[in-house]
Amino acid sequence: MKKNILIIITLLVILSIFFVMKNTNKNNTITEKIKSVNLSTDYEIEQALKDIDDLKVNTVNVPIVIEIPDLNSNNMKINNYSKEKAIRLIKTLKSKDINVILEAYPWIANGSKYETDYNPENKEKFFKDWKNILNILIEDIANKYGVDIMIIASNFSKLEIYEDNWCDIVNFVRERFRGEVTYKTTWWYTASWDKKSNEDYYKKLNNKVFSKVDFISIAAYFELSDKKENTVKELVKALNSTTIYNRNQNVVEEIHKFYEKYNKQIYFAELGFPRKDNAATHPWNSEVSNVENTKEQARCFEAYKIVFEDKNYIKGFSVFAVGKKGKDKYFYPSKESIKVISRWNY
């Protein structure tokens, strides 16, 4: 009898170990190239699902709003409505076999301030609190509903220099989350006549955090041309030598250097242009012009498609931003852009 009890106990221990291993190993790895959309924070589920079909994407970047009062605040909290809406949408996406990227999205001063300018007073407290935010999202959403990828930070330009802290966060998330982990850095510029811009680029390139992630994410708002309108041919050329301010920046080569250094694929985690004149001048600026230009937006997407579609080191891209239409949604793709994006073969 004692021998039988001992055998049963041993089997239970083995099963429990197997269960733990099964639930801590990564099992959500996307092997196909990513063709994604970023949802605006105020997305509507019905519109988001329509956009997904129209653009023929296989992945959706779902944001969770993290409320931050101002650019120097250490106070942050998860918006519960955003969290609950994300869960409803993720359930639907997974039922349709669509991949999900989860992003803790910094919503500063009710969305009026850029996260690139965020600079909290107490850095130690920020990293502790941000880690706690990510842990909640892992436990309540990511593992529970089969999220495939987590973006652990988005465009925190003024905090990117804290390499050890970000490496620690990557390790923290990797220990708990069963999918892939990435870190989103923002675009940059270099110029032959600007020594500092070149130094800043190499600081970014050599940041240790990129050695820790599964793939490298870039918000690709590169400034290409100062012209109101460009031909697709001009934009393709500009990606290899930008004309704005005579910088002659080789965007393609600089992106490829990240792949060369880390042997990790590059993902355009935000690829967007306003539907306006000068869309290639300041792609990050929704108010770059007062003149609507739906075709120039499409030409920008077409240029990226031509340059990057067949490059093996590119993991994919995500269109910024869909899920809600409105007069103020200048990044929402035009009908001409939708045609280009839907034909992008990923």
XYZ file of N, CA and C in Angstrom, residues 101-340:
720
model
N -0.954 41.507 -31.269
C 0.140 42.203 -30.591
C -0.492 43.085 -29.517
N 0.008 42.983 -28.297
C -0.517 43.792 -27.196
C 0.487 44.892 -26.866
N -0.026 46.114 -26.763
C 0.847 47.265 -26.513
C 0.308 48.116 -25.376
N 1.145 48.310 -24.353
C 0.813 49.272 -23.302
C 1.061 50.657 -23.885
N -0.013 51.388 -24.168
C 0.097 52.627 -24.942
C 0.054 53.842 -24.025
N 1.163 54.580 -23.901
C 1.186 55.757 -23.023
C 0.276 56.863 -23.558
N -0.722 57.232 -22.757
C -1.719 58.237 -23.145
C -1.505 59.441 -22.217
N -0.695 60.378 -22.697
C -0.200 61.457 -21.847
C -1.030 62.719 -22.030
N -1.462 63.288 -20.897
C -2.292 64.513 -20.914
C -3.472 64.334 -21.857
N -4.174 63.202 -21.672
C -5.349 62.873 -22.469
C -5.045 62.821 -23.965
N -3.835 62.371 -24.293
C -3.457 62.194 -25.692
C -2.924 63.428 -26.377
N -2.761 64.517 -25.642
C -2.317 65.777 -26.253
C -0.792 65.896 -26.337
N -0.063 65.006 -25.668
C 1.400 65.075 -25.648
C 1.998 63.792 -26.229
N 3.166 63.950 -26.850
C 3.854 62.796 -27.456
C 4.641 62.016 -26.410
N 4.604 60.700 -26.526
C 5.382 59.857 -25.612
C 6.892 60.042 -25.825
N 7.283 60.528 -27.004
C 8.700 60.795 -27.252
C 9.245 61.889 -26.327
N 8.359 62.709 -25.785
C 8.774 63.795 -24.879
C 8.597 63.435 -23.407
N 8.126 62.239 -23.138
C 7.846 61.849 -21.748
C 9.150 61.685 -20.971
N 9.221 62.341 -19.821
C 10.440 62.328 -19.020
C 10.066 62.404 -17.530
N 9.657 61.283 -16.935
C 9.194 61.295 -15.539
C 10.304 61.728 -14.584
N 9.904 62.382 -13.519
C 10.880 62.915 -12.562
C 11.679 61.812 -11.875
N 10.992 60.779 -11.433
C 11.640 59.709 -10.680
C 11.776 58.478 -11.587
N 12.969 58.284 -12.127
C 13.179 57.200 -13.095
C 13.049 55.828 -12.432
N 13.564 55.699 -11.229
C 13.486 54.416 -10.530
C 12.037 53.996 -10.312
N 11.219 54.961 -9.918
C 9.799 54.677 -9.703
C 9.113 54.333 -11.031
N 9.487 55.036 -12.093
C 8.871 54.746 -13.393
C 9.087 53.294 -13.779
N 10.328 52.833 -13.735
C 10.612 51.466 -14.179
C 9.927 50.426 -13.291
N 9.837 50.702 -12.026
C 9.131 49.792 -11.113
C 7.640 49.749 -11.458
N 7.045 50.923 -11.677
C 5.617 50.985 -11.978
C 5.306 50.420 -13.363
N 6.193 50.690 -14.323
C 5.959 50.195 -15.687
C 6.015 48.670 -15.713
N 6.934 48.116 -14.945
C 7.034 46.662 -14.827
C 5.738 46.090 -14.237
N 5.187 46.765 -13.265
C 3.938 46.321 -12.646
C 2.777 46.383 -13.644
N 2.739 47.457 -14.451
C 1.713 47.583 -15.491
C 1.793 46.396 -16.453
N 2.978 46.097 -16.918
C 3.166 44.989 -17.861
C 2.780 43.658 -17.233
N 3.101 43.479 -15.974
C 2.757 42.227 -15.295
C 1.246 42.034 -15.225
N 0.526 43.100 -14.946
C -0.941 43.024 -14.907
C -1.485 42.635 -16.283
N -0.939 43.241 -17.327
C -1.411 42.937 -18.680
C -1.086 41.493 -19.071
N 0.052 40.992 -18.618
C 0.413 39.594 -18.891
C -0.567 38.650 -18.207
N -0.828 38.893 -16.926
C -1.692 37.990 -16.154
C -3.150 38.081 -16.559
N -3.631 39.305 -16.802
C -5.066 39.500 -17.051
C -5.462 39.322 -18.514
N -4.499 39.509 -19.441
C -4.855 39.478 -20.863
C -3.945 38.559 -21.677
N -2.638 38.851 -21.680
C -1.732 38.245 -22.668
C -1.721 36.720 -22.623
N -1.416 36.139 -21.464
C -1.383 34.678 -21.364
C -2.783 34.076 -21.367
N -3.702 34.786 -20.779
C -5.064 34.273 -20.626
C -5.779 34.117 -21.968
N -5.505 35.052 -22.905
C -6.242 35.045 -24.166
C -5.356 34.782 -25.381
N -4.140 34.281 -25.157
C -3.299 33.823 -26.264
C -2.699 34.909 -27.126
N -2.325 36.021 -26.507
C -1.636 37.084 -27.251
C -0.314 36.539 -27.784
N 0.062 36.946 -28.996
C 1.251 36.409 -29.653
C 2.516 37.211 -29.369
N 2.374 38.531 -29.260
C 3.537 39.422 -29.101
C 3.186 40.520 -28.107
N 4.170 40.905 -27.301
C 4.004 42.079 -26.442
C 5.078 43.109 -26.771
N 4.632 44.353 -26.946
C 5.549 45.478 -27.082
C 5.752 46.045 -25.684
N 6.966 45.965 -25.175
C 7.191 46.323 -23.771
C 7.411 47.818 -23.556
N 7.609 48.566 -24.646
C 7.749 50.026 -24.533
C 7.558 50.639 -25.907
N 7.062 51.873 -25.923
C 6.742 52.519 -27.191
C 7.264 53.952 -27.244
N 8.334 54.141 -28.010
C 8.813 55.490 -28.349
C 9.189 56.351 -27.145
N 9.671 55.732 -26.079
C 10.116 56.500 -24.912
C 11.535 57.034 -25.162
N 11.645 58.009 -26.026
C 12.959 58.480 -26.480
C 13.847 58.963 -25.347
N 13.276 59.677 -24.402
C 14.079 60.242 -23.312
C 14.445 59.209 -22.250
N 13.858 58.030 -22.335
C 14.152 56.966 -21.376
C 14.974 55.833 -21.988
N 15.221 55.921 -23.283
C 15.888 54.825 -23.972
C 17.329 54.617 -23.496
N 17.948 55.665 -22.962
C 19.342 55.572 -22.521
C 19.506 54.669 -21.301
N 18.413 54.349 -20.611
C 18.489 53.499 -19.422
C 18.464 52.024 -19.850
N 19.544 51.638 -20.493
C 19.611 50.328 -21.143
C 19.417 49.166 -20.170
N 20.085 49.221 -19.044
C 19.993 48.113 -18.085
C 18.566 47.930 -17.575
N 17.865 49.040 -17.379
C 16.481 48.963 -16.906
C 15.584 48.286 -17.939
N 15.792 48.649 -19.204
C 14.969 48.046 -20.252
C 15.326 46.571 -20.445
N 16.603 46.250 -20.331
C 17.001 44.835 -20.423
C 16.364 44.030 -19.291
N 16.314 44.631 -18.119
C 15.678 43.976 -16.976
C 14.200 43.748 -17.233
N 13.539 44.723 -17.838
C 12.112 44.588 -18.134
C 11.885 43.509 -19.193
N 12.741 43.464 -20.205
C 12.611 42.405 -21.217
C 12.723 41.034 -20.551
N 13.706 40.881 -19.687
C 13.881 39.600 -18.982
C 12.670 39.274 -18.111
N 12.152 40.288 -17.441
C 10.984 40.130 -16.569
C 9.775 39.631 -17.373
N 9.519 40.276 -18.504
C 8.377 39.893 -19.339
C 8.596 38.510 -19.939
N 9.806 38.248 -20.394
C 10.105 36.966 -21.021
C 9.869 35.790 -20.062
N 10.155 36.001 -18.775
C 9.958 34.949 -17.764
C 8.480 34.616 -17.568
N 7.612 35.572 -17.848
C 6.192 35.418 -17.524
C 5.283 35.237 -18.735
N 5.677 35.791 -19.865
C 4.827 35.805 -21.048
C 5.230 34.697 -22.010
N 4.244 34.028 -22.613
C 4.512 32.864 -23.446
C 4.704 33.190 -24.931
N 4.600 34.453 -25.287
C 4.803 34.826 -26.688
C 6.127 35.520 -26.909
N 6.221 36.249 -28.023
C 7.442 36.976 -28.361
C 7.436 38.368 -27.723
N 8.637 38.886 -27.514
C 8.809 40.166 -26.835
C 9.598 41.111 -27.725
N 9.116 42.355 -27.850
C 9.840 43.351 -28.627
C 9.770 44.710 -27.940
N 10.644 45.592 -28.396
C 10.756 46.954 -27.863
C 10.680 47.895 -29.058
N 9.813 48.916 -28.975
C 9.632 49.827 -30.107
C 10.431 51.114 -29.916
N 11.374 51.334 -30.825
C 12.129 52.579 -30.828
C 11.567 53.494 -31.904
N 11.792 54.788 -31.742
C 11.242 55.733 -32.699
C 12.229 55.992 -33.835
N 11.768 56.632 -34.880
C 12.587 56.964 -36.040
C 13.709 57.925 -35.636
N 14.667 58.102 -36.519
C 15.801 58.984 -36.276
C 16.191 59.640 -37.604
N 17.099 60.579 -37.533
C 17.673 61.101 -38.774
C 19.180 61.252 -38.615
N 19.869 61.167 -39.729
C 21.293 61.472 -39.776
C 21.512 62.440 -40.934
N 22.618 63.171 -40.878
C 22.970 64.101 -41.948
C 24.484 64.215 -42.020
N 24.980 64.321 -43.234
C 26.427 64.375 -43.416
C 27.038 65.600 -42.741
N 26.240 66.663 -42.593
C 26.740 67.916 -42.022
C 26.431 68.062 -40.530
N 25.847 67.019 -39.924
C 25.426 67.091 -38.523
C 26.058 65.950 -37.733
N 27.164 66.231 -37.084
C 27.901 65.205 -36.346
C 27.060 64.592 -35.233
N 26.284 65.429 -34.518
C 25.487 64.932 -33.389
C 24.447 63.917 -33.837
N 23.789 64.166 -34.963
C 22.760 63.223 -35.429
C 23.368 61.859 -35.714
N 24.575 61.842 -36.249
C 25.246 60.571 -36.512
C 25.623 59.866 -35.217
N 26.078 60.634 -34.229
C 26.404 60.051 -32.927
C 25.168 59.478 -32.261
N 24.045 60.195 -32.362
C 22.788 59.724 -31.766
C 22.337 58.409 -32.407
N 22.529 58.321 -33.729
C 22.142 57.086 -34.424
C 22.943 55.896 -33.902
N 24.251 56.060 -33.748
C 25.084 54.943 -33.297
C 24.833 54.591 -31.830
N 24.432 55.575 -31.042
C 24.019 55.275 -29.664
C 22.783 54.382 -29.674
N 21.849 54.713 -30.549
C 20.637 53.895 -30.678
C 20.988 52.503 -31.177
N 21.797 52.438 -32.220
C 22.183 51.165 -32.809
C 22.841 50.243 -31.788
N 23.617 50.810 -30.884
C 24.389 50.008 -29.923
C 23.676 49.791 -28.587
N 22.428 50.179 -28.503
C 21.677 50.000 -27.265
C 21.475 48.506 -26.975
N 21.836 48.098 -25.772
C 21.799 46.671 -25.393
C 20.411 46.053 -25.453
N 19.367 46.875 -25.349
C 18.013 46.311 -25.309
C 17.701 45.523 -26.579
N 18.302 45.925 -27.710
C 18.020 45.231 -28.967
C 18.621 43.826 -28.997
N 19.583 43.583 -28.133
C 20.161 42.237 -28.048
C 19.265 41.283 -27.274
N 18.287 41.814 -26.566
C 17.442 41.012 -25.676
C 16.119 40.589 -26.307
N 15.621 41.374 -27.246
C 14.279 41.137 -27.782
C 14.289 40.058 -28.857
N 13.097 39.574 -29.217
C 12.983 38.560 -30.264
C 13.152 39.160 -31.653
N 12.683 40.378 -31.833
C 12.902 41.116 -33.078
C 12.855 42.608 -32.752
N 13.337 43.429 -33.665
C 13.511 44.863 -33.415
C 12.372 45.645 -34.066
N 11.698 46.471 -33.273
C 10.564 47.243 -33.766
C 10.931 48.722 -33.901
N 10.509 49.310 -35.023
C 10.796 50.708 -35.309
C 9.510 51.406 -35.731
N 9.249 52.569 -35.125
C 8.175 53.438 -35.607
C 8.762 54.249 -36.764
N 8.358 53.909 -37.992
C 9.100 54.335 -39.187
C 8.593 55.649 -39.786
N 8.664 56.722 -39.017
C 8.235 58.032 -39.526
C 9.429 58.818 -40.078
N 10.201 58.210 -40.942
C 11.407 58.852 -41.468
C 11.037 59.998 -42.413
N 11.711 61.117 -42.222
C 11.467 62.305 -43.047
C 12.235 62.158 -44.361
N 11.508 62.168 -45.475
C 12.116 61.826 -46.760
C 12.310 63.011 -47.695
N 11.297 63.873 -47.797
C 11.320 64.919 -48.818
C 10.596 66.162 -48.312
N 11.032 67.332 -48.759
C 10.335 68.562 -48.356
C 9.335 69.031 -49.410
N 9.091 68.193 -50.429
C 8.142 68.546 -51.476
C 6.707 68.222 -51.048
N 5.771 69.015 -51.551
C 4.354 68.755 -51.254
C 3.915 67.421 -51.836
N 4.370 67.146 -53.041
C 4.040 65.894 -53.719
C 5.309 65.295 -54.318
N 5.352 63.971 -54.343
C 6.479 63.247 -54.908
C 5.963 62.131 -55.794
N 6.757 61.733 -56.760
C 6.433 60.513 -57.488
C 6.890 59.323 -56.638
N 6.364 58.162 -56.934
C 6.799 56.962 -56.214
C 8.292 56.744 -56.431
N 8.749 56.990 -57.642
C 10.171 56.824 -57.956
C 11.034 57.741 -57.091
N 10.594 58.979 -56.898
C 11.339 59.928 -56.061
C 11.384 59.467 -54.606
N 10.289 58.924 -54.129
C 10.232 58.462 -52.739
C 11.099 57.222 -52.529
N 11.118 56.328 -53.506
C 11.994 55.157 -53.428
C 13.446 55.608 -53.349
N 13.789 56.577 -54.184
C 15.150 57.115 -54.174
C 15.467 57.790 -52.840
N 14.468 58.502 -52.290
C 14.664 59.223 -51.026
C 14.899 58.277 -49.859
N 14.342 57.082 -49.902
C 14.590 56.116 -48.839
C 16.058 55.691 -48.801
N 16.735 55.852 -49.927
C 18.161 55.550 -50.000
C 19.033 56.793 -49.875
N 18.409 57.961 -50.021
C 19.142 59.216 -49.844
C 18.117 60.332 -49.710
N 17.760 60.663 -48.469
C 16.698 61.642 -48.243
C 17.101 63.019 -48.785
N 16.099 63.727 -49.292
C 16.355 65.055 -49.870
C 16.023 66.185 -48.908
N 15.221 65.906 -47.875
C 14.829 66.955 -46.948
C 16.066 67.521 -46.231
N 16.171 68.842 -46.207
C 17.287 69.545 -45.553
C 18.653 69.066 -46.066
N 18.669 68.478 -47.259
C 19.925 67.967 -47.838
C 20.660 67.008 -46.900
N 19.908 66.202 -46.188
C 20.535 65.270 -45.236
C 21.235 64.110 -45.949
N 20.649 63.650 -47.047
C 21.185 62.480 -47.761
C 21.254 61.249 -46.856
N 20.282 61.112 -45.992
C 20.240 59.965 -45.086
C 19.864 58.705 -45.852
N 20.623 57.633 -45.661
C 20.306 56.349 -46.274
C 19.506 55.527 -45.262
N 18.198 55.673 -45.299
C 17.319 55.016 -44.334
C 17.428 53.496 -44.453
N 17.439 53.002 -45.671
C 17.486 51.553 -45.892
C 18.754 50.963 -45.285
N 19.878 51.581 -45.544
C 21.152 51.076 -45.022
C 21.195 51.128 -43.504
N 20.697 52.213 -42.915
C 20.734 52.350 -41.457
C 19.836 51.338 -40.764
N 18.690 51.039 -41.366
C 17.811 50.007 -40.821
C 18.494 48.642 -40.924
N 19.126 48.388 -42.062
C 19.779 47.100 -42.281
C 20.914 46.873 -41.287
N 21.561 47.936 -40.824
C 22.655 47.800 -39.864
C 22.177 47.179 -38.546
N 20.914 47.438 -38.180
C 20.367 46.787 -36.977
C 20.308 45.280 -37.185
N 19.898 44.871 -38.371
C 19.846 43.434 -38.670
C 21.251 42.833 -38.689
N 22.173 43.544 -39.297
C 23.559 43.059 -39.367
C 24.168 42.888 -37.977
N 23.903 43.835 -37.100
C 24.513 43.813 -35.766
C 23.918 42.728 -34.879
N 22.589 42.564 -34.915
C 21.914 41.681 -33.960
C 21.378 40.395 -34.584
N 21.407 40.312 -35.925
C 20.858 39.145 -36.618
C 19.412 38.888 -36.205
N 18.663 39.980 -36.104
C 17.238 39.907 -35.753
C 16.441 40.708 -36.765
N 15.281 40.170 -37.121
C 14.455 40.832 -38.128
C 13.952 42.187 -37.637
N 13.653 43.038 -38.609
C 13.174 44.390 -38.333
C 11.681 44.464 -38.651
N 10.954 45.063 -37.731
C 9.499 45.197 -37.873
C 9.132 46.671 -37.805
N 8.427 47.164 -38.820
C 7.936 48.540 -38.800
C 6.659 48.569 -37.957
N 6.830 48.809 -36.662
C 5.712 48.716 -35.723
C 4.708 49.844 -35.885
N 5.113 50.909 -36.543
C 4.189 51.969 -36.967
C 4.657 52.437 -38.333
N 3.788 52.313 -39.318
C 4.058 52.834 -40.653
C 2.835 53.645 -41.056
N 2.990 54.963 -41.051
C 1.840 55.799 -41.327
C 2.235 57.142 -41.914
N 1.293 57.721 -42.638
C 1.487 59.028 -43.266
C 0.146 59.765 -43.231
N 0.128 61.065 -42.968
C -1.141 61.799 -43.004
C -1.644 61.940 -44.439
N -2.940 62.009 -44.595
C -3.544 62.176 -45.922
C -3.479 63.650 -46.319
N -2.270 64.147 -46.507
C -2.088 65.578 -46.754
C -0.878 65.829 -47.641
N -0.813 67.063 -48.177
C 0.425 67.498 -48.800
C 1.556 67.352 -47.797
N 2.770 67.148 -48.298
C 3.954 67.018 -47.444
C 3.900 65.795 -46.521
N 3.185 64.776 -46.940
C 3.103 63.559 -46.119
C 4.473 62.935 -45.897
N 5.392 63.118 -46.854
C 6.735 62.554 -46.723
C 7.701 63.501 -46.013
N 7.240 64.693 -45.667
C 8.099 65.671 -44.998
C 8.200 65.380 -43.506
N 7.045 65.369 -42.858
C 6.972 65.013 -41.434
C 5.860 63.978 -41.273
N 6.144 62.721 -41.593
C 5.096 61.693 -41.559
C 4.454 61.525 -40.189
N 5.131 61.933 -39.143
C 4.628 61.799 -37.775
C 3.634 62.895 -37.410
N 3.515 63.915 -38.256
C 2.730 65.103 -37.925
C 1.411 65.114 -38.698
N 0.323 64.907 -37.994
C -0.994 64.876 -38.643
C -1.408 66.244 -39.177
N -0.740 67.298 -38.731
C -1.092 68.656 -39.147
C 0.029 69.292 -39.965
N 0.732 68.471 -40.731
C 1.842 68.966 -41.534
C 1.376 69.936 -42.618
N 0.095 69.831 -42.989
C -0.491 70.706 -44.007
C -1.991 70.785 -43.781
N -2.603 71.801 -44.365
C -4.070 71.922 -44.315
C -4.721 71.396 -45.586
N -3.899 70.930 -46.510
C -4.403 70.482 -47.813
C -4.462 68.960 -47.861
N -5.640 68.417 -48.057
C -5.790 66.966 -48.131
C -5.162 66.435 -49.412
N -4.480 65.298 -49.301
C -3.852 64.690 -50.469
C -3.806 63.170 -50.259
N -4.864 62.520 -50.677
C -4.991 61.080 -50.444
C -4.014 60.268 -51.285
N -3.656 60.805 -52.467
C -2.769 60.078 -53.373
C -1.320 60.128 -52.901
N -0.916 61.246 -52.286
C 0.456 61.327 -51.785
C 0.666 60.330 -50.649
N -0.334 60.179 -49.797
C -0.253 59.163 -48.740
C -0.041 57.779 -49.365
N -0.809 57.480 -50.398
C -0.701 56.172 -51.056
C 0.666 55.978 -51.695
N 1.218 57.040 -52.269
C 2.541 56.930 -52.892
C 3.624 56.625 -51.847
N 3.451 57.166 -50.656
C 4.401 56.865 -49.575
C 4.364 55.383 -49.216
N 3.162 54.841 -49.064
C 3.035 53.402 -48.789
C 3.617 52.577 -49.939
N 3.362 53.002 -51.160
C 3.859 52.274 -52.328
C 5.384 52.233 -52.350
N 6.015 53.342 -51.974
C 7.481 53.391 -51.966
C 8.054 52.406 -50.948
N 7.493 52.379 -49.755
C 7.948 51.412 -48.746
C 7.716 49.985 -49.223
N 6.590 49.769 -49.888
C 6.289 48.427 -50.404
C 7.348 47.996 -51.413
N 7.686 48.867 -52.328
C 8.671 48.542 -53.362
C 10.040 48.258 -52.743
N 10.434 49.077 -51.790
C 11.778 48.963 -51.212
C 11.913 47.765 -50.278
N 10.870 47.504 -49.474
C 11.039 46.548 -48.369
C 10.274 45.234 -48.506
N 9.341 45.147 -49.434
C 8.462 43.971 -49.493
C 9.233 42.659 -49.627
N 10.288 42.639 -50.410
C 11.006 41.393 -50.692
C 12.264 41.202 -49.853
N 12.484 42.073 -48.891
C 13.688 41.970 -48.067
C 13.455 40.945 -46.944
N 14.288 39.909 -46.905
C 14.100 38.830 -45.932
C 14.278 39.289 -44.498
N 15.073 40.329 -44.282
C 15.331 40.781 -42.914
C 14.194 41.629 -42.345
N 13.202 41.928 -43.161
C 12.031 42.673 -42.682
C 10.972 41.680 -42.214
N 10.592 41.780 -40.954
C 9.588 40.867 -40.385
C 8.175 41.260 -40.799
N 7.970 42.546 -41.088
C 6.646 43.000 -41.489
C 6.419 44.445 -41.119
N 5.153 44.840 -41.100
C 4.811 46.237 -40.842
C 3.419 46.330 -40.235
N 3.128 47.488 -39.647
C 1.802 47.744 -39.086
C 1.348 49.136 -39.485
N 0.190 49.216 -40.102
C -0.345 50.485 -40.606
C -0.924 51.308 -39.465
N -0.472 52.534 -39.357
C -0.961 53.447 -38.335
C -1.873 54.485 -39.005
N -3.128 54.604 -38.601
C -3.866 53.837 -37.614
C -5.300 53.714 -38.122
N -5.957 52.603 -37.714
C -7.312 52.340 -38.181
C -8.219 52.058 -36.988
N -9.467 51.672 -37.289
C -10.408 51.322 -36.233
C -11.413 52.395 -35.896
N -11.178 53.602 -36.388
C -12.112 54.700 -36.130
C -11.966 55.726 -37.244
N -13.073 56.068 -37.865
C -13.077 57.092 -38.905
C -13.514 58.423 -38.301
N -13.134 59.499 -38.951
C -13.525 60.819 -38.476
C -12.692 61.882 -39.151
N -13.164 63.112 -39.106
C -12.461 64.213 -39.769
C -11.072 64.450 -39.198
N -10.893 64.094 -37.933
C -9.597 64.319 -37.286
C -8.670 63.115 -37.425
N -9.096 62.062 -38.106
C -8.282 60.856 -38.252
C -7.464 60.950 -39.539
N -6.460 61.810 -39.521
C -5.694 62.096 -40.733
C -4.779 60.954 -41.154
N -4.477 60.037 -40.239
C -3.623 58.907 -40.588
C -4.424 57.741 -41.173
N -5.729 57.787 -41.036
C -6.553 56.690 -41.562
C -6.294 56.555 -43.061
N -6.007 55.347 -43.552
C -5.629 55.192 -44.964
C -6.751 55.555 -45.937
N -6.373 56.269 -46.983
C -7.302 56.644 -48.047
C -7.645 55.420 -48.891
N -8.612 55.557 -49.770
C -8.993 54.417 -50.618
C -7.823 54.008 -51.515
N -7.012 55.001 -51.932
C -5.837 54.683 -52.747
C -4.796 53.918 -51.914
N -4.646 54.322 -50.644
C -3.696 53.631 -49.763
C -4.167 52.220 -49.440
N -5.461 52.063 -49.215
C -6.022 50.736 -48.925
C -5.732 49.774 -50.069
N -5.815 50.272 -51.287
C -5.523 49.435 -52.450
C -4.067 48.966 -52.429
N -3.151 49.881 -52.092
C -1.719 49.531 -52.037
C -1.461 48.530 -50.927
